[in-house]
Coordinates of C-alpha atoms in Angstrom, one line a residue:
M1 CA -0.2 -0.1 0.0
T2 CA 1.4 3.7 -1.0
I3 CA 1.2 6.1 1.9
N4 CA 1.2 9.9 0.1
T5 CA 2.8 11.7 2.6
V6 CA 1.7 15.4 2.3
K7 CA 4.8 17.9 2.4
T8 CA 4.1 21.3 4.6
H9 CA 4.4 25.1 3.1
R10 CA 8.2 25.3 3.8
E11 CA 8.9 21.4 2.2
L12 CA 7.2 23.0 -1.0
L13 CA 9.2 26.1 -1.0
T14 CA 12.6 24.0 -0.8
D15 CA 11.6 21.8 -3.2
R16 CA 11.5 24.2 -5.9
T17 CA 14.4 24.3 -7.9
P18 CA 16.2 27.9 -8.4
G19 CA 15.4 29.3 -10.9
H20 CA 12.6 27.3 -12.3
G21 CA 8.8 27.7 -11.3
M22 CA 6.8 26.6 -7.7
P23 CA 5.7 23.3 -7.5
G24 CA 2.2 22.8 -8.3
G25 CA 0.7 23.0 -4.3
L26 CA 1.4 26.4 -3.6
F27 CA -1.0 27.1 -6.0
G28 CA -3.8 24.5 -5.4
R29 CA -3.7 24.3 -2.4
Q30 CA -6.2 25.5 0.5
D31 CA -4.6 25.3 3.5
I32 CA -1.6 26.9 1.9
F33 CA -4.4 29.4 0.3
E34 CA -5.4 30.9 3.9
T35 CA -1.6 31.1 5.0
D36 CA -0.7 33.6 1.8
V37 CA -4.3 35.4 2.6
D38 CA -2.9 35.7 6.3
I39 CA 0.6 36.7 5.8
F40 CA 0.6 38.6 2.4
F41 CA -2.6 40.3 2.7
T42 CA -3.3 41.1 6.3
Q43 CA 0.5 41.4 7.4
H44 CA 1.9 43.1 4.4
W45 CA 0.2 46.5 3.0
I46 CA -1.6 46.0 0.9
L47 CA -3.6 48.5 -2.2
V48 CA -7.4 48.5 -2.3
G49 CA -8.9 51.8 -3.9
V50 CA -7.9 54.6 -4.9
T51 CA -9.3 58.1 -3.2
S52 CA -11.9 58.9 -5.8
D53 CA -13.3 55.5 -4.5
V54 CA -14.6 58.3 -1.8
P55 CA -14.6 61.5 -3.8
E56 CA -16.8 63.4 -1.4
P57 CA -17.2 63.1 2.7
G58 CA -19.6 60.4 3.5
D59 CA -18.8 58.5 0.4
V60 CA -17.9 54.8 1.7
S61 CA -16.3 51.8 -0.5
T62 CA -16.1 48.1 1.4
I63 CA -13.6 45.9 0.3
D64 CA -14.1 42.0 1.5
I65 CA -10.1 40.1 1.7
G66 CA -10.6 36.6 3.3
K67 CA -12.6 36.7 5.8
S68 CA -12.0 40.4 6.9
S69 CA -13.8 43.4 5.4
I70 CA -13.4 47.0 5.4
L71 CA -14.8 50.5 5.0
L72 CA -12.8 53.3 3.4
V73 CA -14.6 56.6 4.7
R74 CA -14.1 60.2 3.4
D75 CA -14.8 62.0 6.8
D76 CA -15.9 65.3 7.0
D77 CA -12.7 67.0 7.4
E78 CA -11.9 64.8 3.9
H79 CA -9.6 62.7 5.4
V80 CA -10.2 59.0 3.9
Q81 CA -9.6 56.5 6.6
A82 CA -10.2 53.0 6.9
F83 CA -11.9 51.1 9.5
R84 CA -12.7 47.4 10.4
N85 CA -16.3 46.8 9.0
V86 CA -17.7 45.1 12.6
C87 CA -19.9 46.8 14.5
R88 CA -18.5 46.8 18.2
H89 CA -22.3 45.9 19.5
R90 CA -22.6 41.8 18.8
G91 CA -20.1 42.0 15.1
A92 CA -22.8 42.6 12.2
R93 CA -21.3 44.1 8.8
L94 CA -22.6 47.3 8.8
K95 CA -22.2 47.5 5.1
P96 CA -22.5 45.4 2.0
A97 CA -19.7 45.6 -0.1
G98 CA -19.6 48.3 -2.5
K99 CA -19.8 52.1 -2.7
S100 CA -22.4 54.1 -0.7
T101 CA -22.9 57.5 0.3
V102 CA -24.0 58.2 4.5
G103 CA -24.7 60.7 6.6
M104 CA -23.5 58.2 9.5
L105 CA -22.8 54.6 9.8
V106 CA -26.0 52.7 11.3
C107 CA -25.3 48.9 12.1
P108 CA -28.7 47.4 10.1
Y109 CA -29.0 45.2 13.4
H110 CA -29.5 47.2 16.7
Q111 CA -29.3 50.8 15.1
W112 CA -25.5 51.3 17.1
T113 CA -25.0 54.6 14.9
Y114 CA -20.7 55.7 14.1
D115 CA -19.7 59.0 13.1
L116 CA -17.4 59.6 10.1
D117 CA -14.8 59.2 12.1
G118 CA -16.0 55.9 13.3
S119 CA -17.0 57.2 17.2
L120 CA -19.9 55.8 18.4
K121 CA -23.0 58.1 18.1
H122 CA -25.8 56.6 19.5
A123 CA -26.8 53.4 21.0
A124 CA -30.2 53.0 22.8
H125 CA -30.4 50.5 25.8
M126 CA -27.0 50.3 27.1
G127 CA -27.9 52.1 30.5
Q128 CA -25.6 55.2 32.0
A129 CA -22.4 53.0 32.6
F130 CA -22.5 52.9 29.2
D131 CA -18.7 54.4 27.7
P132 CA -19.6 54.9 24.7
K133 CA -16.1 56.0 23.9
C134 CA -14.7 52.6 24.3
K135 CA -17.1 51.5 21.0
S136 CA -15.6 53.3 18.5
L137 CA -15.1 50.8 15.3
I138 CA -11.7 49.8 15.0
P139 CA -9.3 51.5 12.8
V140 CA -6.7 49.3 10.4
H141 CA -3.6 51.3 9.3
T142 CA -4.0 53.1 6.1
R143 CA -1.3 55.4 4.1
V144 CA -2.7 57.3 1.3
I145 CA -0.1 58.2 -1.3
G146 CA -1.0 59.8 -4.1
T147 CA -4.8 58.7 -5.1
H148 CA -3.3 55.4 -3.7
V149 CA -5.2 53.9 -0.5
F150 CA -2.7 51.1 0.9
V151 CA -4.0 49.1 3.9
C152 CA -2.6 47.0 6.7
L153 CA -4.8 44.6 8.5
G154 CA -1.9 43.6 11.0
D155 CA -1.0 44.8 13.9
E156 CA 2.2 46.1 13.6
P157 CA 2.2 47.3 9.6
P158 CA 5.9 47.0 8.1
E159 CA 7.8 50.3 8.1
D160 CA 9.1 50.6 4.3
I161 CA 6.0 52.0 3.4
L162 CA 7.6 55.1 4.0
Y163 CA 10.3 54.5 1.5
L164 CA 7.5 53.7 -1.1
D165 CA 5.3 57.2 0.0
Q166 CA 9.5 58.9 -0.4
V167 CA 9.7 57.5 -4.2
M168 CA 6.7 57.5 -5.3
T169 CA 5.1 60.8 -3.8
P170 CA 7.1 63.2 -6.0
R171 CA 6.1 61.0 -9.3
F172 CA 2.5 61.0 -8.4
A173 CA 2.9 64.9 -7.4
Q174 CA 4.1 65.8 -11.7
Y175 CA 0.5 64.5 -12.4
D176 CA -1.4 65.6 -9.8
I177 CA -2.8 62.7 -9.5
A178 CA -4.8 62.8 -6.5
H179 CA -7.2 65.4 -8.4
S180 CA -8.8 62.6 -10.7
K181 CA -11.6 60.9 -10.6
I182 CA -12.8 57.1 -11.9
A183 CA -13.7 57.5 -15.7
Y184 CA -14.3 53.3 -15.6
E185 CA -14.1 50.1 -13.5
S186 CA -14.3 46.8 -14.3
E187 CA -13.6 43.7 -12.5
I188 CA -12.9 40.7 -13.6
I189 CA -12.8 36.3 -11.9
E190 CA -9.6 35.1 -12.9
N191 CA -9.1 31.2 -12.6
G192 CA -6.0 31.0 -11.2
N193 CA -4.2 31.2 -7.9
W194 CA -2.9 35.7 -6.8
K195 CA 0.9 34.4 -7.3
L196 CA -0.3 33.4 -10.8
V197 CA -1.3 36.2 -11.2
I198 CA 0.9 38.1 -10.3
E199 CA 4.1 36.3 -12.1
N200 CA 1.8 36.8 -15.1
N201 CA 2.1 40.2 -14.2
R202 CA 6.0 40.3 -13.9
E203 CA 7.1 39.0 -17.1
C204 CA 6.1 40.3 -20.7
Y205 CA 7.9 37.3 -22.4
H206 CA 3.7 36.1 -23.6
C207 CA 3.3 39.8 -24.7
A208 CA 4.2 39.3 -28.7
A209 CA 1.6 36.9 -29.3
T210 CA -1.2 37.5 -27.4
H211 CA -1.4 41.0 -26.2
P212 CA -1.7 42.7 -29.8
E213 CA -3.6 45.7 -28.5
L214 CA -1.2 46.5 -25.8
T215 CA 1.8 46.0 -27.8
A216 CA 0.8 48.5 -30.2
S217 CA 2.2 51.1 -26.9
F218 CA 4.5 48.8 -24.8
L219 CA 7.9 47.8 -25.3
P220 CA 8.4 44.9 -24.0
E221 CA 12.0 44.7 -25.1
D222 CA 12.2 47.0 -21.9
F223 CA 11.6 44.3 -19.4
G224 CA 14.2 41.4 -20.9
F225 CA 15.4 40.9 -24.6
C226 CA 17.4 37.5 -25.6
T227 CA 19.8 38.3 -28.6
D228 CA 20.9 34.7 -29.6
G229 CA 20.3 34.1 -33.6
L230 CA 19.2 37.7 -34.2
G231 CA 20.1 38.9 -37.7
E232 CA 22.1 42.0 -38.6
D233 CA 19.3 43.4 -39.2
S234 CA 17.1 42.8 -36.0
L235 CA 20.4 43.6 -33.9
Q236 CA 20.7 47.2 -35.6
A237 CA 16.5 47.5 -34.9
L238 CA 17.3 46.9 -31.1
A239 CA 20.7 49.0 -30.9
E240 CA 18.4 51.7 -32.7
Y241 CA 15.8 51.1 -29.6
H242 CA 18.2 51.7 -27.3
R243 CA 19.2 55.2 -29.1
R244 CA 16.2 56.7 -28.8
N245 CA 15.2 55.0 -25.2
A246 CA 18.1 56.6 -23.9
E247 CA 17.5 60.3 -25.7
T248 CA 13.7 59.8 -24.7
K249 CA 14.9 59.7 -20.5
A250 CA 17.8 62.3 -21.4
N251 CA 15.2 65.0 -22.5
W252 CA 12.4 64.3 -19.9
E253 CA 15.4 64.6 -17.3
H254 CA 15.9 67.5 -18.9
E255 CA 12.5 69.5 -18.4
G256 CA 12.8 67.6 -14.7
Y257 CA 10.5 64.7 -15.3
I258 CA 11.7 61.6 -12.7
C259 CA 12.5 58.8 -14.5
E260 CA 15.1 56.4 -13.6
A261 CA 14.0 52.7 -11.9
V262 CA 13.7 52.3 -8.2
E263 CA 13.4 48.6 -7.3
H264 CA 12.5 47.3 -4.5
L265 CA 12.0 44.0 -4.5
G266 CA 14.7 42.1 -2.7
E267 CA 14.1 39.4 -0.4
D268 CA 14.9 41.5 2.6
A269 CA 12.2 44.5 1.4
V270 CA 8.9 44.0 2.8
T271 CA 7.1 46.2 1.2
Q272 CA 7.4 45.2 -2.7
F273 CA 7.2 48.0 -5.0
R274 CA 9.3 49.1 -8.5
S275 CA 8.8 52.1 -10.8
Q276 CA 10.1 53.9 -13.4
R277 CA 9.2 56.0 -16.9
L278 CA 8.9 53.5 -19.4
A279 CA 8.8 54.8 -23.3
I280 CA 5.7 55.0 -25.4
A281 CA 5.7 53.3 -28.9
G282 CA 4.4 55.1 -32.1
N283 CA 3.2 58.8 -31.4
G284 CA 4.2 58.1 -27.6
E285 CA 1.4 59.5 -26.4
S286 CA -0.7 56.8 -24.3
Q287 CA -1.1 53.2 -24.1
T288 CA -4.4 53.5 -26.3
L289 CA -4.4 51.2 -30.2
D290 CA -3.2 54.1 -32.1
T291 CA -0.5 55.7 -29.0
R292 CA -2.2 58.6 -28.8
V293 CA -3.9 60.4 -26.0
A294 CA -7.1 59.0 -25.2
C295 CA -8.1 62.3 -22.6
T296 CA -7.3 65.8 -24.3
R297 CA -7.5 66.9 -20.7
L298 CA -4.3 65.8 -19.3
F299 CA -3.7 65.5 -15.7
G300 CA -2.3 68.9 -13.3
D301 CA -1.6 71.3 -15.8
L302 CA 0.6 69.6 -17.7
T303 CA 1.0 70.5 -21.7
R304 CA 3.6 68.0 -23.0
R305 CA 1.7 64.9 -24.2
D306 CA 4.5 62.5 -24.5
L307 CA 5.5 61.7 -21.2
G308 CA 5.9 57.8 -21.6
D309 CA 4.2 55.6 -18.5
V310 CA 5.2 55.6 -15.2
H311 CA 4.9 52.6 -13.6
L312 CA 4.0 51.3 -10.3
W313 CA 4.2 47.4 -9.4
T314 CA 3.6 45.8 -5.6
H315 CA 2.7 42.3 -4.9
N316 CA -0.8 42.7 -4.9
S317 CA -1.2 45.6 -8.2
W318 CA 0.3 47.1 -10.7
T319 CA -0.4 50.9 -12.5
H320 CA 0.2 52.7 -15.4
I321 CA 0.0 56.7 -15.6
M322 CA 0.4 58.6 -18.9
S323 CA 0.0 62.1 -19.5
D324 CA -4.0 61.8 -20.3
H325 CA -4.9 58.7 -18.3
A326 CA -4.1 56.0 -15.8
V327 CA -4.7 52.7 -15.5
V328 CA -4.9 51.4 -11.7
S329 CA -5.7 47.4 -11.5
Y330 CA -5.1 45.3 -7.3
I331 CA -5.7 41.9 -6.7
I332 CA -7.8 40.0 -4.0
P333 CA -7.1 36.3 -3.7
L334 CA -10.8 34.4 -3.5
A335 CA -9.5 31.4 -3.2
P336 CA -7.1 29.1 -4.5
D337 CA -8.6 29.2 -8.2
K338 CA -9.9 32.6 -7.8
T339 CA -8.3 35.8 -7.6
L340 CA -10.7 39.4 -8.3
V341 CA -8.7 41.8 -10.3
R342 CA -10.3 45.1 -10.2
T343 CA -8.8 48.1 -12.7
K344 CA -10.0 51.2 -12.2
W345 CA -9.4 53.8 -15.3
L346 CA -8.7 57.4 -13.4
V347 CA -8.6 61.0 -16.0
H348 CA -8.5 64.1 -15.2
A349 CA -10.9 65.2 -12.5
D350 CA -12.6 68.0 -14.5
A351 CA -12.9 66.3 -17.7
I352 CA -15.9 65.4 -19.3
E353 CA -17.1 62.3 -21.1
G354 CA -17.8 63.0 -25.0
V355 CA -16.2 66.2 -24.9
D356 CA -12.1 65.4 -23.6
Y357 CA -12.5 62.0 -23.7
Q358 CA -14.6 59.0 -25.0
V359 CA -14.6 56.0 -22.8
D360 CA -14.3 52.9 -25.1
K361 CA -11.0 54.6 -26.6
L362 CA -9.8 55.2 -23.2
T363 CA -10.2 51.3 -22.6
E364 CA -9.7 49.7 -25.7
V365 CA -5.9 48.4 -24.6
W366 CA -5.9 47.1 -21.1
A367 CA -9.6 45.9 -21.2
A368 CA -8.3 43.8 -23.5
T369 CA -4.9 43.1 -21.9
N370 CA -6.9 41.7 -18.6
L371 CA -9.2 39.5 -20.7
Q372 CA -6.2 37.9 -22.4
D373 CA -4.3 37.4 -19.1
A374 CA -7.1 35.7 -17.5
N375 CA -7.2 32.9 -19.6
L376 CA -3.6 32.9 -19.9
V377 CA -3.3 32.6 -15.7
G378 CA -6.4 29.9 -15.9
I379 CA -4.5 27.6 -18.6
T380 CA -1.9 27.6 -16.5
H381 CA -3.3 27.5 -13.5
S382 CA -5.0 24.5 -14.9
G383 CA -2.0 22.7 -15.8
T384 CA -0.6 23.2 -12.4
Q385 CA -2.9 21.0 -11.0
D386 CA -2.1 18.2 -13.5
P387 CA 0.2 15.5 -12.1
A388 CA 2.3 15.5 -15.5
Y389 CA 3.2 19.4 -14.2
T390 CA 6.6 19.3 -13.3
P391 CA 7.8 23.4 -12.8
G392 CA 10.1 24.6 -15.7
P393 CA 12.9 26.8 -16.2
F394 CA 12.2 30.4 -16.1
S395 CA 14.0 32.6 -18.7
A396 CA 17.1 34.3 -17.5
F397 CA 16.5 37.2 -20.4
T398 CA 12.0 37.6 -19.6
E399 CA 11.3 36.0 -16.6
T400 CA 14.4 37.5 -14.5
Y401 CA 11.0 39.0 -12.5
V402 CA 9.2 36.0 -12.3
D403 CA 12.0 34.3 -10.4
Q404 CA 12.7 37.1 -8.2
F405 CA 8.7 37.3 -6.9
S406 CA 9.7 33.7 -6.3
R407 CA 12.3 34.5 -4.1
W408 CA 9.9 37.2 -2.5
Y409 CA 7.5 34.7 -1.4
A410 CA 9.9 32.3 0.3
A411 CA 11.2 34.6 2.1
R412 CA 8.6 36.3 3.4
L413 CA 7.1 33.8 4.8
A414 CA 10.6 32.3 5.9
A415 CA 10.2 35.8 8.3
H416 CA 6.7 34.7 9.5
G417 CA 8.0 31.1 10.6
V418 CA 6.9 29.5 8.1

């Protein structure tokens, strides 16, 4: 009789051959999924929205993350705060997932009533000895950087969010990105593990064959390229690409636009992120099919359209900011084989639909790309659960960031005793 021994999370991590993909068990098992949610979506900073999710005082955005639920609230002083979506009486949810506008937060069960700053204002039939000051809503660690709203559900949030703030605040400021609005948003549930969603986002090895809309504007050579087997003409074209990139970057820097790549991705990083200003192909203006701006009302008081793509990666999000619009995506794991991908297209707060922009043109590239990626993640997750699956080698040219993510994932688990 054969006895199959179930390997621990750490044993599966140790099984990974350096430079190769992760074992299938790390994608498919329920116990590993629950540990991932507890560590990577509770103890780490995660992106959960943008400030324009709650544009006015009294606006609320409710986000469910595993067993947790949080309320993003803009209070009367215009501050964006986050609270646990748990009534301090008997635990009822105050709001369902989604967006709403309230004067105060009222529990639907016994009508305990909270102000927008989380303080308990009314609780009937509790007697004179009851102290409402002890029953305010439980705050969640919140950091707003530009328009991005990061939260940490753990008791001790990682301190290196300060570095992300230091790097990204001046980059976002060049676009006045906080003065933006949501022109369109979408949700896709991808049939794959959250780590496969991020791995797919960390490489463009697949882009040429699967993303015709994206590659009209995106230059995959920015993230690794193998010259083996290229002919003389191709090598000259690659050299010309590097020359153009260098000239474009020098021109941007001369005008004061921040370009340098910043990588906080190593195994010693906690709040993992990367940012860089990337050149756009074609007309060089925006990530659209014709590579020209989709919104004629540029961010802030910009007048120059060809400012490339300022991108930001974190371990649960990716952002692309052009002169005319931004695309912000973040993920929430739902199950070992289900991941919610939320995407928001932002434009200048004063831009007018039908005058300054058309939604179809604004969303044509990333709406298509997200659906294509969802298919890729689905077929990959399914394959990793096949008994025949053996992790293959990463490309040393185009998948270095995927390998790095695998190493970071293992290091962060070790830091938490897994």
